[in-house]
Amino acid sequence: MPNTLTGHRAAFHAAAESAREERGTWRRLAVYPTVRGSRTTVGRINHGKADFRPEGSWEAYSAACEDGQAVWARYIGGGPRPAPLPDTMAVRIRYDGEDRGYQGAGVLTVTVSTRCPRCGGPRGWDKVRPYRFAHDGEHITVDAWKNPCGHEDIYAAVLAESRQERRDTPVELIQAAYAAREIGVHASQAANLLSRNGYDDAAALVRGEVKNRGGNCTTLQAVQFLQELGGGC
Ligand SMILES: [Zn+2]
C-alpha cells in the first residue's frame, strides 16, 4: 500500500508540474473513487496549497468520468485570467423523432454539461460551429464541435445526457420533455406541460398559436414560435 500511495503522489506531482508549464490548459491530475476525495483535492488546489501556491494561481473542478471522479485543473497565474469554463452548453442537434417516417423530426436545442462524460475534461464548448447539410431536400443546420480531450460526442448520447439536465425556461422544458417522449408531436401537449409546470403565460401563447394554425401545430413548431417571441420567454 505505501508504494501505491507514493506512486500516486508522484504522478499527481508530475501532472501538476506539467500543467504549470502549460498555462491556461486544463489537465487531468487525478481520479478518485469518491466525490469526497476529489472535492478535497479541488479545495486544496483552489486554496493554493502545496504544489498550487500561491492562492488564486490555479483553478480546479471535479467531474464524473468513466472510472470515478476526475480532478481537472489549470494554471492561470502570471497573466490575465482566461475565460471561465461555463457549467453548461446549448447545442443544436438533429432529432429523428421516434416514429418511422420521421414524423416530428427536426432540430432540437439541448443543454448539456461542458464536461466530457468519459474523462471529465472540458468539451469544445468554445469551438461550437454550425454544420449544414441537406436531408430530403431540406436544409438543416446543427452544431458540431471537437473536444480537446479527443473523445467524440455523438448526438444520441448528447440527447440522452440532456434529459438529465435541469430546465429553466419553457422552451427548454418542452424540448427536454419532447426528446424524452413525455409529450407527443402535437403542440397542445406542450401547452399542457407548460401549465403543469406553472408557465401559464407561455401555455396561453402556445394555445393561441395552435388556434392560429387551425389546430395543426407540432411541438417543435411551438418551440420555434416561443423562440421567435423572445429567447425562450
Ligand atoms: Zn474526454
mmCIF file of C-alpha atoms and ligand atoms in Angstrom:
data_model
loop_
_atom_site.group_PDB
_atom_site.id
_atom_site.type_symbol
_atom_site.label_atom_id
_atom_site.label_comp_id
_atom_site.label_asym_id
_atom_site.label_seq_id
_atom_site.Cartn_x
_atom_site.Cartn_y
_atom_site.Cartn_z
ATOM 1 C CA MET A 1 0.000 0.000 0.000
ATOM 2 C CA PRO A 2 2.627 2.651 0.878
ATOM 3 C CA ASN A 3 4.271 2.086 -2.511
ATOM 4 C CA THR A 4 0.980 2.621 -4.326
ATOM 5 C CA LEU A 5 0.362 5.825 -2.403
ATOM 6 C CA THR A 6 3.823 7.107 -3.172
ATOM 7 C CA GLY A 7 3.271 6.278 -6.841
ATOM 8 C CA HIS A 8 0.019 8.196 -6.872
ATOM 9 C CA ARG A 9 1.608 11.188 -5.191
ATOM 10 C CA ALA A 10 4.484 11.217 -7.655
ATOM 11 C CA ALA A 11 2.109 11.016 -10.621
ATOM 12 C CA PHE A 12 -0.027 13.792 -9.146
ATOM 13 C CA HIS A 13 3.014 15.986 -8.592
ATOM 14 C CA ALA A 14 4.265 15.365 -12.135
ATOM 15 C CA ALA A 15 0.840 16.175 -13.612
ATOM 16 C CA ALA A 16 0.731 19.424 -11.622
ATOM 17 C CA GLU A 17 4.212 20.359 -12.834
ATOM 18 C CA SER A 18 3.312 19.775 -16.463
ATOM 19 C CA ALA A 19 0.063 21.757 -16.045
ATOM 20 C CA ARG A 20 2.059 24.669 -14.638
ATOM 21 C CA GLU A 21 4.232 24.692 -17.743
ATOM 22 C CA GLU A 22 1.181 24.985 -19.998
ATOM 23 C CA ARG A 23 -0.591 27.979 -18.562
ATOM 24 C CA GLY A 24 -4.345 28.022 -19.246
ATOM 25 C CA THR A 25 -4.544 24.387 -20.383
ATOM 26 C CA TRP A 26 -6.771 22.072 -18.380
ATOM 27 C CA ARG A 27 -5.049 18.860 -17.237
ATOM 28 C CA ARG A 28 -6.423 15.823 -15.508
ATOM 29 C CA LEU A 29 -4.477 15.475 -12.277
ATOM 30 C CA ALA A 30 -6.125 12.524 -10.567
ATOM 31 C CA VAL A 31 -9.116 10.180 -10.440
ATOM 32 C CA TYR A 32 -10.806 9.276 -7.160
ATOM 33 C CA PRO A 33 -13.292 6.534 -6.368
ATOM 34 C CA THR A 34 -15.489 9.003 -4.451
ATOM 35 C CA VAL A 35 -16.763 12.563 -4.827
ATOM 36 C CA ARG A 36 -15.451 13.344 -1.348
ATOM 37 C CA GLY A 37 -11.860 12.523 -2.288
ATOM 38 C CA SER A 38 -11.961 14.627 -5.424
ATOM 39 C CA ARG A 39 -13.581 17.586 -3.646
ATOM 40 C CA THR A 40 -10.862 17.640 -1.003
ATOM 41 C CA THR A 41 -8.230 17.886 -3.718
ATOM 42 C CA VAL A 42 -10.177 20.559 -5.620
ATOM 43 C CA GLY A 43 -10.348 22.576 -2.391
ATOM 44 C CA ARG A 44 -6.594 22.259 -1.828
ATOM 45 C CA ILE A 45 -5.853 23.410 -5.368
ATOM 46 C CA ASN A 46 -8.273 26.339 -5.309
ATOM 47 C CA HIS A 47 -6.867 27.427 -1.926
ATOM 48 C CA GLY A 48 -3.297 27.365 -3.185
ATOM 49 C CA LYS A 49 -1.895 24.539 -1.023
ATOM 50 C CA ALA A 50 1.415 22.690 -1.635
ATOM 51 C CA ASP A 51 2.062 22.350 -5.390
ATOM 52 C CA PHE A 52 -0.558 25.005 -6.111
ATOM 53 C CA ARG A 53 0.859 28.099 -4.442
ATOM 54 C CA PRO A 54 0.097 30.957 -4.454
ATOM 55 C CA GLU A 55 -3.632 31.064 -3.825
ATOM 56 C CA GLY A 56 -5.534 32.237 -6.900
ATOM 57 C CA SER A 57 -2.993 30.947 -9.425
ATOM 58 C CA TRP A 58 -4.877 27.696 -10.098
ATOM 59 C CA GLU A 59 -8.419 26.672 -10.958
ATOM 60 C CA ALA A 60 -9.779 23.178 -10.398
ATOM 61 C CA TYR A 61 -13.007 21.281 -10.637
ATOM 62 C CA SER A 62 -14.218 17.742 -10.102
ATOM 63 C CA ALA A 63 -16.351 15.851 -12.616
ATOM 64 C CA ALA A 64 -17.677 12.344 -13.044
ATOM 65 C CA CYS A 65 -15.751 10.213 -15.517
ATOM 66 C CA GLU A 66 -15.818 6.598 -16.661
ATOM 67 C CA ASP A 67 -13.573 5.352 -13.851
ATOM 68 C CA GLY A 68 -14.659 7.565 -10.957
ATOM 69 C CA GLN A 69 -14.422 11.221 -10.119
ATOM 70 C CA ALA A 70 -11.751 13.171 -12.001
ATOM 71 C CA VAL A 71 -9.963 16.301 -10.844
ATOM 72 C CA TRP A 72 -9.072 18.727 -13.631
ATOM 73 C CA ALA A 73 -7.002 21.844 -13.065
ATOM 74 C CA ARG A 74 -5.274 24.620 -14.958
ATOM 75 C CA TYR A 75 -2.578 27.062 -14.020
ATOM 76 C CA ILE A 76 -3.719 30.658 -14.528
ATOM 77 C CA GLY A 77 -1.050 32.568 -12.591
ATOM 78 C CA GLY A 78 1.279 35.166 -14.094
ATOM 79 C CA GLY A 79 -1.041 36.723 -16.650
ATOM 80 C CA PRO A 80 -4.584 37.760 -17.473
ATOM 81 C CA ARG A 81 -7.314 35.447 -16.288
ATOM 82 C CA PRO A 82 -8.553 33.178 -19.126
ATOM 83 C CA ALA A 83 -12.278 32.943 -19.899
ATOM 84 C CA PRO A 84 -14.050 30.917 -17.205
ATOM 85 C CA LEU A 85 -15.333 27.461 -18.041
ATOM 86 C CA PRO A 86 -19.162 27.571 -18.100
ATOM 87 C CA ASP A 87 -21.103 24.723 -16.500
ATOM 88 C CA THR A 88 -23.349 24.007 -19.461
ATOM 89 C CA MET A 89 -23.537 24.482 -23.220
ATOM 90 C CA ALA A 90 -26.577 24.687 -25.503
ATOM 91 C CA VAL A 91 -26.204 22.919 -28.845
ATOM 92 C CA ARG A 92 -28.432 22.179 -31.815
ATOM 93 C CA ILE A 93 -28.669 18.506 -32.696
ATOM 94 C CA ARG A 94 -30.598 16.545 -35.249
ATOM 95 C CA TYR A 95 -33.556 14.691 -33.833
ATOM 96 C CA ASP A 96 -35.121 11.978 -35.993
ATOM 97 C CA GLY A 97 -38.286 11.594 -33.971
ATOM 98 C CA GLU A 98 -39.324 8.265 -32.582
ATOM 99 C CA ASP A 99 -41.624 7.091 -35.349
ATOM 100 C CA ARG A 100 -40.940 5.623 -38.731
ATOM 101 C CA GLY A 101 -41.278 8.211 -41.454
ATOM 102 C CA TYR A 102 -39.586 10.857 -39.348
ATOM 103 C CA GLN A 103 -42.799 12.349 -38.061
ATOM 104 C CA GLY A 104 -41.848 15.086 -35.639
ATOM 105 C CA ALA A 105 -38.235 15.139 -36.811
ATOM 106 C CA GLY A 106 -36.263 18.361 -36.722
ATOM 107 C CA VAL A 107 -33.545 20.273 -34.958
ATOM 108 C CA LEU A 108 -33.534 20.283 -31.164
ATOM 109 C CA THR A 109 -31.554 22.650 -28.987
ATOM 110 C CA VAL A 110 -30.422 20.757 -25.919
ATOM 111 C CA THR A 111 -28.347 21.724 -22.908
ATOM 112 C CA VAL A 112 -25.532 19.503 -21.673
ATOM 113 C CA SER A 113 -22.566 19.796 -19.343
ATOM 114 C CA THR A 114 -19.341 21.329 -20.677
ATOM 115 C CA ARG A 115 -17.543 18.276 -19.204
ATOM 116 C CA CYS A 116 -16.805 15.210 -21.313
ATOM 117 C CA PRO A 117 -18.709 12.272 -19.764
ATOM 118 C CA ARG A 118 -15.825 9.871 -20.439
ATOM 119 C CA CYS A 119 -12.852 11.709 -18.915
ATOM 120 C CA GLY A 120 -14.423 14.752 -17.217
ATOM 121 C CA GLY A 121 -12.302 17.148 -19.305
ATOM 122 C CA PRO A 122 -13.707 20.332 -20.837
ATOM 123 C CA ARG A 123 -15.671 19.797 -24.031
ATOM 124 C CA GLY A 124 -15.006 22.041 -27.023
ATOM 125 C CA TRP A 125 -17.706 24.439 -25.748
ATOM 126 C CA ASP A 126 -15.839 27.460 -27.178
ATOM 127 C CA LYS A 127 -15.383 25.834 -30.596
ATOM 128 C CA VAL A 128 -19.019 25.078 -31.476
ATOM 129 C CA ARG A 129 -19.607 25.666 -35.192
ATOM 130 C CA PRO A 130 -22.716 25.416 -37.361
ATOM 131 C CA TYR A 131 -22.843 22.330 -39.548
ATOM 132 C CA ARG A 132 -25.200 22.484 -42.525
ATOM 133 C CA PHE A 133 -26.469 19.583 -44.552
ATOM 134 C CA ALA A 134 -29.383 18.656 -46.773
ATOM 135 C CA HIS A 135 -31.874 15.995 -45.788
ATOM 136 C CA ASP A 136 -34.800 15.135 -48.064
ATOM 137 C CA GLY A 137 -34.290 18.391 -49.933
ATOM 138 C CA GLU A 138 -34.456 20.357 -46.709
ATOM 139 C CA HIS A 139 -31.514 22.377 -45.411
ATOM 140 C CA ILE A 140 -30.715 21.689 -41.801
ATOM 141 C CA THR A 141 -28.257 23.431 -39.507
ATOM 142 C CA VAL A 142 -26.995 21.719 -36.395
ATOM 143 C CA ASP A 143 -23.889 22.253 -34.266
ATOM 144 C CA ALA A 144 -20.564 20.461 -34.374
ATOM 145 C CA TRP A 145 -17.607 20.664 -32.009
ATOM 146 C CA LYS A 146 -14.343 18.919 -31.235
ATOM 147 C CA ASN A 147 -13.358 18.112 -27.698
ATOM 148 C CA PRO A 148 -9.751 18.887 -26.703
ATOM 149 C CA CYS A 149 -9.576 15.504 -24.895
ATOM 150 C CA GLY A 150 -10.179 13.701 -28.210
ATOM 151 C CA HIS A 151 -13.344 11.897 -27.122
ATOM 152 C CA GLU A 152 -16.113 12.317 -29.672
ATOM 153 C CA ASP A 153 -19.657 13.266 -28.779
ATOM 154 C CA ILE A 154 -22.422 11.586 -30.736
ATOM 155 C CA TYR A 155 -25.862 13.149 -30.968
ATOM 156 C CA ALA A 156 -27.726 10.184 -29.486
ATOM 157 C CA ALA A 157 -25.568 10.311 -26.356
ATOM 158 C CA VAL A 158 -25.846 14.104 -26.158
ATOM 159 C CA LEU A 159 -29.617 13.786 -26.397
ATOM 160 C CA ALA A 160 -29.710 11.177 -23.626
ATOM 161 C CA GLU A 161 -27.449 13.308 -21.456
ATOM 162 C CA SER A 162 -29.616 16.405 -21.993
ATOM 163 C CA ARG A 163 -32.536 14.586 -20.416
ATOM 164 C CA GLN A 164 -30.698 14.643 -17.086
ATOM 165 C CA GLU A 165 -30.026 18.389 -17.128
ATOM 166 C CA ARG A 166 -32.068 20.960 -15.285
ATOM 167 C CA ARG A 167 -34.612 23.053 -17.273
ATOM 168 C CA ASP A 168 -35.025 26.731 -16.669
ATOM 169 C CA THR A 169 -37.144 28.113 -19.490
ATOM 170 C CA PRO A 170 -40.418 27.000 -21.106
ATOM 171 C CA VAL A 171 -38.566 26.266 -24.346
ATOM 172 C CA GLU A 172 -36.006 24.066 -22.601
ATOM 173 C CA LEU A 173 -38.753 22.311 -20.681
ATOM 174 C CA ILE A 174 -40.697 21.471 -23.852
ATOM 175 C CA GLN A 175 -37.650 20.323 -25.796
ATOM 176 C CA ALA A 176 -36.458 18.065 -22.994
ATOM 177 C CA ALA A 177 -39.910 16.533 -22.486
ATOM 178 C CA TYR A 178 -40.299 16.014 -26.211
ATOM 179 C CA ALA A 179 -36.900 14.367 -26.539
ATOM 180 C CA ALA A 180 -37.752 12.118 -23.589
ATOM 181 C CA ARG A 181 -41.098 11.230 -25.242
ATOM 182 C CA GLU A 182 -43.011 12.593 -22.259
ATOM 183 C CA ILE A 183 -45.063 14.672 -24.671
ATOM 184 C CA GLY A 184 -46.002 13.960 -28.254
ATOM 185 C CA VAL A 185 -45.945 15.673 -31.606
ATOM 186 C CA HIS A 186 -48.962 17.908 -31.099
ATOM 187 C CA ALA A 187 -48.351 21.318 -29.530
ATOM 188 C CA SER A 188 -51.429 21.082 -27.290
ATOM 189 C CA GLN A 189 -49.420 18.582 -25.225
ATOM 190 C CA ALA A 190 -46.647 21.155 -24.930
ATOM 191 C CA ALA A 191 -49.206 23.701 -23.726
ATOM 192 C CA ASN A 192 -50.487 21.276 -21.074
ATOM 193 C CA LEU A 193 -46.930 20.564 -19.950
ATOM 194 C CA LEU A 194 -46.292 24.302 -19.550
ATOM 195 C CA SER A 195 -49.486 24.697 -17.478
ATOM 196 C CA ARG A 196 -48.483 21.805 -15.239
ATOM 197 C CA ASN A 197 -45.148 23.492 -14.590
ATOM 198 C CA GLY A 198 -46.586 26.899 -13.808
ATOM 199 C CA TYR A 199 -45.790 28.580 -17.123
ATOM 200 C CA ASP A 200 -49.332 29.816 -17.685
ATOM 201 C CA ASP A 201 -48.409 32.738 -19.948
ATOM 202 C CA ALA A 202 -46.312 30.560 -22.260
ATOM 203 C CA ALA A 203 -49.063 27.917 -22.248
ATOM 204 C CA ALA A 204 -51.618 30.528 -23.349
ATOM 205 C CA LEU A 205 -49.290 31.698 -26.130
ATOM 206 C CA VAL A 206 -48.893 28.154 -27.436
ATOM 207 C CA ARG A 207 -52.654 27.523 -27.324
ATOM 208 C CA GLY A 208 -53.162 30.743 -29.279
ATOM 209 C CA GLU A 209 -50.669 29.605 -31.882
ATOM 210 C CA VAL A 210 -52.367 26.201 -32.180
ATOM 211 C CA LYS A 211 -55.620 28.042 -32.829
ATOM 212 C CA ASN A 212 -53.979 30.364 -35.379
ATOM 213 C CA ARG A 213 -52.765 27.342 -37.298
ATOM 214 C CA GLY A 214 -56.211 25.810 -37.350
ATOM 215 C CA GLY A 215 -55.217 23.130 -34.859
ATOM 216 C CA ASN A 216 -52.219 21.946 -36.897
ATOM 217 C CA CYS A 217 -49.201 22.878 -34.828
ATOM 218 C CA THR A 218 -46.439 20.497 -33.852
ATOM 219 C CA THR A 219 -44.462 20.652 -30.632
ATOM 220 C CA LEU A 220 -41.333 21.774 -32.458
ATOM 221 C CA GLN A 221 -43.294 24.484 -34.272
ATOM 222 C CA ALA A 222 -44.459 25.710 -30.882
ATOM 223 C CA VAL A 223 -40.837 25.750 -29.717
ATOM 224 C CA GLN A 224 -39.862 27.829 -32.726
ATOM 225 C CA PHE A 225 -42.798 30.146 -32.116
ATOM 226 C CA LEU A 226 -41.753 30.747 -28.498
ATOM 227 C CA GLN A 227 -38.125 31.253 -29.519
ATOM 228 C CA GLU A 228 -39.136 33.873 -32.088
ATOM 229 C CA LEU A 229 -41.205 35.668 -29.448
ATOM 230 C CA GLY A 230 -38.121 36.299 -27.405
ATOM 231 C CA GLY A 231 -35.349 33.981 -26.453
ATOM 232 C CA GLY A 232 -37.359 31.264 -24.761
ATOM 233 C CA CYS A 233 -39.566 33.661 -22.725
HETATM 234 ZN ZN ZN B 1 -12.936 13.208 -22.817
#
